[in-house]
Coordinates of C-alpha atoms in Angstrom, one line a residue:
X1 CA -6.8 3.6 -10.3
X2 CA -3.7 4.9 -8.6
X3 CA -3.6 6.3 -5.1
X4 CA -3.2 9.8 -6.7
X5 CA -6.4 9.2 -8.8
X6 CA -8.3 8.5 -5.6
X7 CA -6.8 11.5 -3.8
X8 CA -7.8 13.7 -6.8
X9 CA -11.4 12.7 -6.6
X10 CA -11.5 12.6 -2.8
X11 CA -12.6 9.0 -2.3
X12 CA -11.0 5.8 -0.8
X13 CA -11.6 2.1 -0.7
X14 CA -11.1 0.0 2.4
X15 CA -10.9 -3.8 2.7
X16 CA -13.7 -4.8 5.1
X17 CA -12.7 -8.5 4.8
X18 CA -10.2 -10.5 2.9
X19 CA -9.5 -14.2 2.5
X20 CA -6.2 -15.9 1.6
X21 CA -6.0 -19.5 0.3
X22 CA -2.5 -20.9 0.9
X23 CA -1.4 -23.3 -1.8
X24 CA 2.1 -24.0 -0.7
X25 CA 4.7 -22.7 1.8
X26 CA 6.9 -19.7 0.9
X27 CA 10.3 -18.8 2.1
X28 CA 12.4 -15.6 2.5
X29 CA 13.3 -14.1 -0.9
X30 CA 10.6 -16.1 -2.8
X31 CA 8.8 -14.1 -5.5
X32 CA 5.0 -14.0 -4.7
X33 CA 2.1 -13.2 -6.9
X34 CA -1.0 -11.9 -5.1
X35 CA -4.3 -11.1 -6.9
X36 CA -7.5 -9.4 -6.2
X37 CA -10.5 -8.6 -8.5
X38 CA -14.0 -7.1 -8.4
X39 CA -16.4 -10.0 -7.7
X40 CA -19.5 -8.1 -6.8
X41 CA -20.5 -4.4 -6.9
X42 CA -23.5 -2.6 -5.6
X43 CA -24.3 1.1 -5.0
X44 CA -23.5 0.7 -1.3
X45 CA -20.6 -1.8 -1.5
X46 CA -18.0 -3.4 -3.7
X47 CA -16.3 -6.7 -3.4
X48 CA -12.9 -5.9 -5.0
X49 CA -10.3 -7.9 -6.8
X50 CA -7.4 -7.3 -9.3
X51 CA -5.9 -10.0 -11.5
X52 CA -2.5 -11.5 -10.3
X53 CA 0.2 -8.9 -10.1
X54 CA 3.8 -9.5 -8.7
X55 CA 4.4 -7.7 -5.4
X56 CA 8.1 -8.4 -5.1

């Protein structure tokens, strides 16, 4: 969902906790791929994740 979709239905998602696993060093102007996805979901909470998408 896009930000506009969330605004239209009047809800939001917030990261309560996140974890990063560093595989190698990066440098200025490097292209990075960061991913997140839904790992667990309940009525009260969701552990969220989306497959790898370029951010730069």
